[in-house]
Short mmCIF file of C-alpha atoms and ligand atoms in Angstrom, two decimals:
data_model
loop_
_atom_site.label_atom_id
_atom_site.label_comp_id
_atom_site.label_asym_id
_atom_site.label_seq_id
_atom_site.Cartn_x
_atom_site.Cartn_y
_atom_site.Cartn_z
CA UNK O 1 193.63 -8.68 -184.99
CA UNK O 2 196.59 -9.89 -182.84
CA UNK O 3 198.54 -6.75 -182.53
CA UNK O 4 202.43 -6.87 -183.58
CA UNK O 5 204.92 -6.70 -181.14
CA UNK O 6 208.31 -7.60 -182.24
CA UNK O 7 210.19 -10.36 -180.66
CA UNK O 8 212.82 -8.18 -178.19
CA UNK O 9 216.64 -8.95 -178.93
CA UNK O 10 218.96 -9.97 -176.37
CA UNK O 11 220.43 -6.87 -176.12
CA UNK O 12 217.06 -4.64 -175.53
CA UNK O 13 216.59 -6.73 -172.88
CA UNK O 14 219.85 -7.04 -171.36
CA UNK O 15 219.64 -2.61 -170.83
CA UNK O 16 216.07 -2.76 -169.16
CA UNK O 17 217.00 -1.93 -165.25
CA UNK O 18 215.11 -4.79 -164.13
CA UNK O 19 217.42 -7.14 -165.92
CA UNK O 20 220.62 -5.68 -165.69
CA UNK O 21 219.83 -5.04 -161.50
CA UNK O 22 219.92 -8.45 -161.39
CA UNK O 23 223.86 -8.72 -162.11
CA UNK O 24 224.91 -8.62 -158.75
CA UNK O 25 222.82 -12.14 -157.82
CA UNK O 26 223.58 -14.01 -160.71
CA UNK O 27 226.59 -12.41 -162.85
CA UNK O 28 226.97 -10.99 -166.82
CA UNK O 29 227.39 -13.95 -168.73
CA UNK O 30 224.41 -16.29 -166.71
CA UNK O 31 222.12 -13.39 -167.41
CA UNK O 32 222.72 -13.06 -171.32
CA UNK O 33 222.44 -17.40 -171.58
CA UNK O 34 219.04 -17.10 -169.60
CA UNK O 35 217.57 -14.18 -171.91
CA UNK O 36 218.78 -16.56 -174.97
CA UNK O 37 217.45 -19.72 -173.73
CA UNK O 38 213.70 -17.39 -172.45
CA UNK O 39 213.59 -15.89 -176.11
CA UNK O 40 214.89 -19.43 -178.03
CA UNK O 41 211.67 -21.06 -176.20
CA UNK O 42 209.75 -18.05 -177.14
CA UNK O 43 210.38 -17.72 -180.61
CA UNK O 44 209.68 -21.36 -180.83
CA UNK O 45 206.42 -20.83 -179.69
CA UNK O 46 205.73 -18.08 -181.49
CA UNK O 47 206.23 -20.30 -184.25
CA UNK O 48 203.57 -22.50 -183.19
CA UNK O 49 201.35 -20.28 -183.29
CA UNK O 50 201.29 -18.28 -179.80
CA UNK O 51 201.34 -14.61 -179.12
CA UNK O 52 204.97 -13.10 -177.95
CA UNK O 53 204.80 -12.17 -174.30
CA UNK O 54 204.90 -8.54 -172.83
CA UNK O 55 207.93 -7.05 -171.88
CA UNK O 56 206.96 -7.71 -168.54
CA UNK O 57 206.41 -11.40 -168.84
CA UNK O 58 209.79 -12.06 -170.52
CA UNK O 59 211.74 -9.85 -167.76
CA UNK O 60 209.11 -12.90 -165.10
CA UNK O 61 210.31 -15.49 -167.27
CA UNK O 62 214.33 -14.74 -167.13
CA UNK O 63 214.10 -14.28 -163.01
CA UNK O 64 212.46 -17.11 -163.10
CA UNK O 65 214.84 -19.67 -164.85
CA UNK O 66 217.61 -17.75 -162.94
CA UNK O 67 215.75 -18.03 -159.62
CA UNK O 68 215.25 -22.20 -160.53
CA UNK O 69 219.07 -22.45 -161.94
CA UNK O 70 220.46 -20.93 -158.65
CA UNK O 71 218.44 -23.22 -156.41
CA UNK O 72 220.04 -25.80 -155.36
CA UNK O 73 219.25 -29.46 -155.68
CA UNK O 74 221.22 -30.37 -152.54
CA UNK O 75 218.43 -28.81 -149.86
CA UNK O 76 218.03 -28.52 -146.71
CA UNK O 77 214.57 -30.22 -144.70
CA UNK O 78 212.46 -30.66 -142.13
CA UNK O 79 211.99 -34.44 -141.38
CA UNK O 80 208.20 -34.57 -139.46
CA UNK O 81 208.57 -38.23 -140.73
CA UNK O 82 209.65 -39.06 -137.50
CA UNK O 83 212.11 -41.73 -138.85
CA UNK O 84 215.41 -40.95 -137.68
CA UNK O 85 217.60 -41.98 -139.56
CA UNK O 86 216.70 -41.41 -142.81
CA UNK O 87 218.49 -42.18 -145.52
CA UNK O 88 217.23 -40.78 -148.05
CA UNK O 89 217.45 -37.28 -146.11
CA UNK O 90 220.93 -37.56 -145.46
CA UNK O 91 220.76 -39.80 -142.66
CA UNK O 92 222.42 -37.99 -139.11
CA UNK O 93 221.86 -34.18 -138.71
CA UNK O 94 225.58 -33.00 -137.73
CA UNK O 95 225.85 -31.95 -134.13
CA UNK O 96 227.23 -28.11 -133.62
CA UNK O 97 230.54 -28.92 -132.85
CA UNK O 98 231.04 -30.66 -135.82
CA UNK O 99 230.11 -27.91 -137.96
CA UNK O 100 231.88 -25.45 -136.35
CA UNK O 101 234.73 -28.02 -136.80
CA UNK O 102 234.55 -28.13 -140.53
CA UNK O 103 234.48 -24.43 -140.44
CA UNK O 104 237.36 -23.91 -138.36
CA UNK O 105 240.01 -26.32 -140.45
CA UNK O 106 238.26 -26.05 -144.17
CA UNK O 107 237.27 -22.10 -144.42
CA UNK O 108 241.21 -22.39 -144.26
CA UNK O 109 244.05 -24.88 -143.87
CA UNK O 110 244.96 -27.07 -141.99
CA UNK O 111 247.30 -29.93 -140.18
CA UNK O 112 245.60 -33.20 -142.31
CA UNK O 113 249.18 -33.84 -142.83
CA UNK O 114 251.08 -32.37 -141.63
CA UNK O 115 253.28 -32.72 -138.34
CA UNK O 116 253.52 -29.49 -135.77
CA UNK O 117 256.31 -30.47 -133.89
CA UNK O 118 257.99 -32.36 -136.03
CA UNK O 119 257.65 -29.61 -139.15
CA UNK O 120 257.02 -31.99 -141.54
CA UNK O 121 254.51 -34.30 -143.19
CA UNK O 122 251.53 -36.01 -140.97
CA UNK O 123 249.90 -38.80 -141.72
CA UNK O 124 245.94 -37.57 -142.23
CA UNK O 125 244.62 -40.72 -140.26
CA UNK O 126 246.09 -40.07 -136.71
CA UNK O 127 243.02 -37.54 -136.57
CA UNK O 128 239.91 -39.10 -135.19
CA UNK O 129 241.69 -42.57 -134.77
CA UNK O 130 242.83 -41.77 -130.64
CA UNK O 131 238.90 -40.35 -130.12
CA UNK O 132 237.78 -44.04 -131.34
CA UNK O 133 240.50 -46.30 -129.67
CA UNK O 134 240.10 -44.51 -126.35
CA UNK O 135 236.09 -44.65 -126.55
CA UNK O 136 236.00 -48.47 -127.98
CA UNK O 137 238.88 -49.75 -126.20
CA UNK O 138 240.67 -51.08 -129.59
CA UNK O 139 244.13 -51.01 -130.49
CA UNK O 140 244.27 -49.07 -133.11
CA UNK O 141 241.20 -47.28 -135.74
CA UNK O 142 241.19 -46.01 -139.51
CA UNK O 143 238.74 -43.85 -140.93
CA UNK O 144 237.42 -44.41 -144.84
CA UNK O 145 234.25 -42.84 -147.13
CA UNK O 146 231.53 -45.41 -145.88
CA UNK O 147 230.58 -48.94 -144.24
CA UNK O 148 230.59 -50.91 -147.32
CA UNK O 149 234.10 -48.95 -148.21
CA UNK O 150 235.24 -50.07 -145.09
CA UNK O 151 234.48 -53.61 -145.46
CA UNK O 152 235.15 -54.10 -148.59
CA UNK O 153 238.70 -52.95 -147.92
CA UNK O 154 239.11 -54.58 -144.79
CA UNK O 155 238.18 -58.12 -147.17
CA UNK O 156 240.58 -56.91 -149.89
CA UNK O 157 243.20 -56.61 -147.97
CA UNK O 158 243.32 -59.36 -145.05
CA UNK O 159 241.32 -62.68 -147.14
CA UNK O 160 242.09 -61.44 -150.85
CA UNK O 161 241.98 -65.00 -152.49
CA UNK O 162 240.99 -67.02 -149.36
CA UNK O 163 238.05 -68.52 -148.26
CA UNK O 164 236.01 -66.58 -146.33
CA UNK O 165 233.31 -68.25 -143.84
CA UNK O 166 229.75 -66.07 -143.67
CA UNK O 167 226.69 -67.18 -141.80
CA UNK O 168 224.26 -68.29 -144.67
CA UNK O 169 221.77 -65.75 -142.44
CA UNK O 170 224.38 -62.72 -142.07
CA UNK O 171 224.23 -63.00 -146.41
CA UNK O 172 222.35 -59.31 -146.60
CA UNK O 173 221.23 -56.47 -148.99
CA UNK O 174 221.78 -53.56 -147.28
CA UNK O 175 219.97 -51.34 -149.55
CA UNK O 176 221.72 -49.35 -152.97
CA UNK O 177 222.65 -52.30 -154.09
CA UNK O 178 225.47 -53.56 -150.96
CA UNK O 179 225.11 -57.70 -151.15
CA UNK O 180 227.48 -58.54 -148.33
CA UNK O 181 228.18 -61.77 -151.57
CA UNK O 182 229.16 -59.26 -153.64
CA UNK O 183 230.88 -57.18 -151.90
CA UNK O 184 233.20 -59.88 -151.34
CA UNK O 185 233.66 -61.26 -154.31
CA UNK O 186 234.77 -57.64 -155.53
CA UNK O 187 237.35 -57.22 -152.39
CA UNK O 188 239.15 -61.16 -154.47
CA UNK O 189 237.78 -62.84 -151.56
CA UNK O 190 235.99 -66.28 -151.33
CA UNK O 191 232.43 -66.85 -150.29
CA UNK O 192 232.24 -70.00 -148.52
CA UNK O 193 228.74 -70.00 -147.14
CA UNK O 194 227.85 -71.72 -143.76
CA UNK O 195 224.95 -72.94 -141.81
CA UNK O 196 221.33 -72.56 -143.33
CA UNK O 197 219.36 -69.03 -143.57
CA UNK O 198 218.01 -69.60 -139.42
CA UNK O 199 220.52 -71.99 -138.14
CA UNK O 200 224.02 -71.65 -138.07
CA UNK O 201 225.56 -73.71 -135.59
CA UNK O 202 228.95 -73.40 -134.06
CA UNK O 203 230.38 -77.02 -135.68
CA UNK O 204 229.34 -75.14 -139.11
CA UNK O 205 232.24 -72.93 -138.48
CA UNK O 206 234.75 -75.68 -137.26
CA UNK O 207 233.76 -77.11 -140.23
CA UNK O 208 234.50 -73.92 -143.21
CA UNK O 209 238.04 -73.53 -140.63
CA UNK O 210 238.99 -77.24 -141.43
CA UNK O 211 237.51 -76.66 -145.02
CA UNK O 212 240.44 -73.89 -144.94
CA UNK O 213 238.86 -70.87 -144.45
CA UNK O 214 240.75 -68.05 -143.56
CA UNK O 215 238.92 -65.46 -142.24
CA UNK O 216 235.55 -65.67 -140.37
CA UNK O 217 233.29 -62.57 -141.24
CA UNK O 218 229.63 -61.71 -139.55
CA UNK O 219 227.55 -58.99 -140.78
CA UNK O 220 225.02 -57.46 -138.77
CA UNK O 221 221.01 -58.78 -139.85
CA UNK O 222 220.55 -54.61 -139.55
CA UNK O 223 217.32 -54.55 -141.71
CA UNK O 224 215.37 -57.25 -141.18
CA UNK O 225 215.12 -60.36 -139.01
CA UNK O 226 214.97 -64.19 -138.98
CA UNK O 227 212.34 -65.11 -136.15
CA UNK O 228 211.12 -68.83 -135.15
CA UNK O 229 213.17 -71.38 -135.53
CA UNK O 230 216.84 -70.14 -135.43
CA UNK O 231 220.07 -70.77 -133.51
CA UNK O 232 223.58 -68.88 -133.61
CA UNK O 233 226.15 -69.11 -131.24
CA UNK O 234 227.39 -66.05 -129.71
CA UNK O 235 230.38 -63.70 -131.04
CA UNK O 236 232.47 -64.87 -127.92
CA UNK O 237 231.88 -68.74 -129.00
CA UNK O 238 233.15 -67.89 -132.58
CA UNK O 239 235.79 -66.01 -132.04
CA UNK O 240 237.08 -67.99 -128.73
CA UNK O 241 236.82 -71.01 -131.71
CA UNK O 242 238.69 -68.60 -134.87
CA UNK O 243 241.38 -67.73 -132.09
CA UNK O 244 241.97 -71.85 -131.72
CA UNK O 245 243.45 -71.87 -135.18
CA UNK O 246 244.58 -68.30 -135.71
CA UNK O 247 242.49 -66.64 -138.14
CA UNK O 248 240.83 -63.18 -137.81
CA UNK O 249 237.32 -62.55 -136.89
CA UNK O 250 235.59 -58.91 -138.64
CA UNK O 251 232.26 -57.75 -137.53
CA UNK O 252 229.67 -55.66 -139.56
CA UNK O 253 228.51 -53.72 -137.34
CA UNK O 254 226.59 -51.80 -139.32
CA UNK O 255 225.30 -48.99 -137.61
CA UNK O 256 227.49 -49.48 -134.78
CA UNK O 257 226.69 -47.74 -131.47
CA UNK O 258 228.87 -46.67 -128.24
CA UNK O 259 225.19 -46.45 -126.22
CA UNK O 260 223.96 -49.63 -125.94
CA UNK O 261 220.74 -49.08 -127.94
CA UNK O 262 218.78 -50.72 -124.41
CA UNK O 263 219.56 -47.58 -122.60
CA UNK O 264 217.65 -45.32 -124.82
CA UNK O 265 214.84 -47.57 -124.70
CA UNK O 266 215.31 -49.80 -127.99
CA UNK O 267 216.74 -53.80 -128.07
CA UNK O 268 219.75 -54.42 -126.55
CA UNK O 269 222.45 -54.52 -129.26
CA UNK O 270 225.86 -54.67 -128.78
CA UNK O 271 228.17 -52.13 -129.00
CA UNK O 272 231.47 -51.56 -130.98
CA UNK O 273 233.37 -51.75 -127.38
CA UNK O 274 231.34 -55.46 -126.62
CA UNK O 275 232.40 -55.84 -129.54
CA UNK O 276 235.36 -55.74 -129.29
CA UNK O 277 235.57 -57.04 -125.31
CA UNK O 278 234.15 -60.01 -126.67
CA UNK O 279 236.66 -60.73 -129.37
CA UNK O 280 235.67 -59.32 -132.52
CA UNK O 281 239.89 -58.94 -134.37
CA UNK O 282 238.26 -55.95 -136.37
CA UNK O 283 234.56 -53.83 -136.15
CA UNK O 284 233.97 -51.59 -139.36
CA UNK O 285 230.78 -49.75 -138.62
CA UNK O 286 229.39 -45.94 -140.40
CA UNK O 287 230.14 -42.81 -139.31
CA UNK O 288 226.32 -41.73 -140.01
CA UNK O 289 224.43 -44.02 -138.53
CA UNK O 290 223.61 -44.43 -134.27
CA UNK O 291 227.15 -42.72 -133.82
CA UNK O 292 224.90 -39.64 -135.49
CA UNK O 293 228.32 -38.17 -137.25
CA UNK O 294 229.22 -37.55 -140.83
CA UNK O 295 229.47 -40.50 -143.34
CA UNK O 296 232.07 -42.64 -143.01
CA UNK O 297 232.95 -45.97 -142.58
CA UNK O 298 235.33 -46.92 -139.62
CA UNK O 299 237.13 -49.60 -138.64
CA UNK O 300 238.26 -50.56 -135.39
CA UNK O 301 240.28 -53.30 -133.97
CA UNK O 302 244.14 -55.57 -134.00
CA UNK O 303 247.01 -52.74 -134.65
CA UNK O 304 248.22 -55.11 -136.81
CA UNK O 305 245.22 -56.15 -138.88
CA UNK O 306 244.53 -52.52 -139.39
CA UNK O 307 248.28 -51.22 -140.85
CA UNK O 308 248.16 -54.53 -142.85
CA UNK O 309 244.51 -52.35 -144.76
CA UNK O 310 246.72 -49.23 -144.44
CA UNK O 311 249.09 -50.66 -146.52
CA UNK O 312 246.40 -52.04 -149.06
CA UNK O 313 246.33 -49.27 -152.11
CA UNK O 314 242.36 -49.41 -151.84
CA UNK O 315 242.91 -47.35 -148.72
CA UNK O 316 244.13 -43.97 -150.80
CA UNK O 317 240.68 -44.42 -152.88
CA UNK O 318 238.48 -44.84 -150.20
CA UNK O 319 239.90 -42.57 -147.14
CA UNK O 320 237.95 -39.91 -145.55
CA UNK O 321 238.54 -36.54 -146.61
CA UNK O 322 239.31 -33.65 -144.17
CA UNK O 323 235.08 -32.40 -143.75
CA UNK O 324 234.45 -35.66 -142.34
CA UNK O 325 237.64 -36.31 -139.84
CA UNK O 326 236.52 -32.76 -138.85
CA UNK O 327 232.88 -33.82 -138.06
CA UNK O 328 233.51 -37.09 -136.40
CA UNK O 329 236.50 -35.97 -134.37
CA UNK O 330 234.11 -33.51 -133.18
CA UNK O 331 231.23 -35.66 -132.77
CA UNK O 332 233.33 -38.49 -130.57
CA UNK O 333 234.43 -35.21 -128.45
CA UNK O 334 230.75 -34.92 -127.64
CA UNK O 335 230.79 -38.71 -126.64
CA UNK O 336 233.74 -38.30 -124.68
CA UNK O 337 232.72 -35.43 -122.97
CA UNK O 338 229.63 -37.86 -122.06
CA UNK O 339 227.59 -35.13 -123.58
CA UNK O 340 225.98 -36.66 -126.49
CA UNK O 341 222.82 -37.80 -124.86
CA UNK O 342 222.34 -33.48 -125.48
CA UNK O 343 224.49 -32.48 -128.18
CA UNK O 344 224.10 -34.91 -130.82
CA UNK O 345 221.09 -35.01 -132.35
CA UNK O 346 220.19 -38.50 -133.61
CA UNK O 347 221.41 -39.58 -129.62
CA UNK O 348 219.11 -36.31 -128.41
CA UNK O 349 216.18 -37.48 -130.95
CA UNK O 350 216.43 -40.96 -129.18
CA UNK O 351 216.04 -39.77 -126.07
CA UNK O 352 213.40 -37.69 -126.33
CA UNK O 353 210.51 -38.26 -123.33
CA UNK O 354 206.87 -39.53 -124.08
CA UNK O 355 205.08 -37.06 -122.09
CA UNK O 356 207.98 -34.03 -123.76
CA UNK O 357 207.35 -35.40 -127.26
CA UNK O 358 203.21 -34.96 -126.82
CA UNK O 359 203.55 -31.84 -125.01
CA UNK O 360 205.14 -30.28 -128.27
CA UNK O 361 202.80 -31.96 -130.70
CA UNK O 362 200.02 -29.95 -128.25
CA UNK O 363 201.65 -26.74 -128.84
CA UNK O 364 201.34 -27.19 -132.08
CA UNK O 365 198.06 -28.48 -132.18
CA UNK O 366 196.56 -24.70 -130.29
CA UNK O 367 199.25 -23.15 -132.59
CA UNK O 368 197.43 -24.18 -135.30
CA UNK O 369 194.01 -25.11 -134.11
CA UNK O 370 193.88 -27.97 -136.52
CA UNK O 371 194.27 -31.61 -136.45
CA UNK O 372 194.11 -33.86 -133.02
CA UNK O 373 197.39 -35.26 -130.89
CA UNK O 374 196.86 -38.96 -131.10
CA UNK O 375 200.11 -41.51 -130.23
CA UNK O 376 202.24 -43.30 -132.86
CA UNK O 377 205.42 -44.62 -133.77
CA UNK O 378 208.70 -43.18 -134.81
CA UNK O 379 211.13 -45.53 -136.67
CA UNK O 380 214.15 -45.40 -136.28
CA UNK O 381 215.36 -46.24 -139.81
CA UNK O 382 218.07 -46.11 -142.01
CA UNK O 383 219.02 -49.76 -141.80
CA UNK O 384 219.49 -50.21 -138.00
CA UNK O 385 217.22 -51.42 -136.52
CA UNK O 386 215.61 -53.66 -137.98
CA UNK O 387 210.84 -52.99 -137.30
CA UNK O 388 212.40 -51.18 -133.92
CA UNK O 389 209.96 -48.37 -133.46
CA UNK O 390 209.80 -45.65 -130.13
CA UNK O 391 206.30 -44.49 -128.80
CA UNK O 392 205.57 -41.01 -129.57
CA UNK O 393 203.54 -38.80 -129.94
CA UNK O 394 201.90 -37.53 -133.40
CA UNK O 395 199.80 -34.34 -134.73
CA UNK O 396 197.62 -35.77 -136.87
CA UNK O 397 195.99 -33.50 -139.60
CA UNK O 398 192.96 -33.93 -141.62
CA UNK O 399 193.76 -31.84 -145.03
CA UNK O 400 190.68 -32.28 -148.04
CA UNK O 401 193.73 -34.34 -149.46
CA UNK O 402 196.40 -35.64 -147.30
CA UNK O 403 198.41 -36.63 -151.01
CA UNK O 404 197.87 -32.47 -152.15
CA UNK O 405 198.47 -30.99 -148.67
CA UNK O 406 202.15 -33.09 -148.60
CA UNK O 407 202.83 -31.78 -151.71
CA UNK O 408 202.84 -27.97 -150.93
CA UNK O 409 204.58 -28.49 -147.67
CA UNK O 410 207.52 -29.80 -149.74
CA UNK O 411 207.18 -26.70 -152.57
CA UNK O 412 207.92 -24.23 -149.30
CA UNK O 413 211.76 -23.29 -149.21
CA UNK O 414 212.01 -25.46 -146.74
CA UNK O 415 209.92 -28.74 -147.56
CA UNK O 416 208.80 -30.22 -145.40
CA UNK O 417 208.68 -33.99 -145.00
CA UNK O 418 205.44 -35.85 -143.35
CA UNK O 419 204.12 -39.43 -143.68
CA UNK O 420 200.12 -39.69 -144.25
CA UNK O 421 198.62 -42.99 -143.03
CA UNK O 422 194.33 -43.22 -143.18
CA UNK O 423 194.43 -40.33 -145.51
CA UNK O 424 195.92 -38.65 -142.61
CA UNK O 425 199.23 -35.86 -142.75
CA UNK O 426 200.61 -37.32 -139.63
CA UNK O 427 204.01 -34.61 -137.90
CA UNK O 428 206.20 -36.11 -135.65
CA UNK O 429 208.10 -33.99 -133.22
CA UNK O 430 211.13 -35.94 -132.83
CA UNK O 431 212.55 -35.22 -135.28
CA UNK O 432 211.81 -32.18 -136.00
CA UNK O 433 215.26 -29.80 -134.75
CA UNK O 434 214.21 -27.42 -132.80
CA UNK O 435 215.56 -24.05 -135.02
CA UNK O 436 213.34 -25.45 -137.16
CA UNK O 437 209.97 -25.73 -135.13
CA UNK O 438 209.15 -21.43 -136.08
CA UNK O 439 209.42 -22.26 -139.68
CA UNK O 440 207.28 -25.65 -139.46
CA UNK O 441 204.08 -24.04 -138.22
CA UNK O 442 204.07 -20.51 -140.21
CA UNK O 443 204.21 -23.15 -143.76
CA UNK O 444 201.82 -25.25 -141.91
CA UNK O 445 199.70 -22.37 -141.35
CA UNK O 446 200.15 -21.18 -144.95
CA UNK O 447 199.60 -24.44 -145.97
CA UNK O 448 196.08 -24.29 -144.56
CA UNK O 449 195.08 -21.42 -145.79
CA UNK O 450 195.55 -22.39 -149.34
CA UNK O 451 193.34 -25.49 -148.99
C1 PLP Y 1 224.55 -49.75 -143.51
C2 PLP Y 1 225.52 -50.99 -143.00
C3 PLP Y 1 226.55 -50.56 -144.13
C4 PLP Y 1 227.04 -49.77 -145.35
O1 PLP Y 1 227.71 -48.65 -144.36
P1 PLP Y 1 227.10 -47.12 -145.53
O2 PLP Y 1 228.20 -46.27 -144.24
O3 PLP Y 1 226.21 -46.89 -145.34
O4 PLP Y 1 228.10 -47.75 -146.55
C5 PLP Y 1 227.15 -51.61 -144.57
N1 PLP Y 1 226.64 -53.20 -143.60
C6 PLP Y 1 225.75 -53.14 -142.80
C7 PLP Y 1 225.68 -54.06 -142.27
C8 PLP Y 1 225.17 -52.03 -142.90
O5 PLP Y 1 224.04 -52.06 -142.11
#
């Protein structure tokens, strides 16, 4: 015979020292609701024939529920994938000074829209603008929430109901549903597609201008590559042509590097500065791709055009918040000081030397007494540089089941995200931040001990 145990009341549970001891962490009201939730669940389980759990079990369930409910869904993770700009993992990790700037300006009040010298209302968009113009050589700059917003806003302000010429090779989808043709339509611009998927000539641009195009849009191919029988006029050629007809050229550069990727061992690509030098009137780029800052859409270029964009009603709904402006300014300062390769994590990760990565993977191997150090590739990712990788050294682990081992790695308090290839778990030191290494190794040991 089953021992008949009554289901405890809410009050009796709340009076238990183990439950009331949770007050400090969760507060009374939250605990009451968790107790009720657990008791409701027990009642329905009992009515379907299950036995009533012991008091200890009930306490455990309440504690577990509170723990689950209080765990943030947005958690810090260890990125051992080697993908430097991993959109699913939050793209660029911030530099220390960016974090300090956020804390310093956002724990209290700030001069977000306050002019100290005049003691009255100031402008929010001056904050990063000065640094941006200094670094890129642009006349003016404006920061909005993200680059998709920047492109949309620029087109809405400059090309509403006007024809915009764009090459068919640049009608890209960036991911997350950002499609250049759709953004153009939403902004009110009229799409004037020119050329073909693989070849667009200067004459195609000229024809588009004859057909009434009033703006030329260029979009970086970012996440794909057209190879083989291809042709496209150079940026100076396009801008010279457009300027002859007094048309502005807007370049959606996507990643927008301030440092030439070639100096980091990647394929050469136009920097923001070079794009402006080659005549682009406006350049739009992301804050959290190769720049390595917070999520932002940055527009730099001619003052006259920037002023028009600032005056558009959409600007208000897309403007950057103070956390972003604080972090972006601090990140830009690192560039201005020439420190970015050491202090901005994205640049530091891309700059790592192979010998150094190999030594680090070797240290992991000897510490764990498991796996082999093998040569591999780190992807740049983030829709930044199509298919581009950097040589790296990996620690390859051979657990019984790579899939299950990876699952275990994701359950740690600071989850570890790793790649699987050929049934091996691959760990790339390139993207593991220095202060995460101890936790990484300790948890890998635990994961192995559970094999
Ligand atoms: C990434 C990218 C975007 C979108 O930038 P977000 O900052 O993610 O909004 C737009 N255009 C191009 C060419 C891109 O590569």
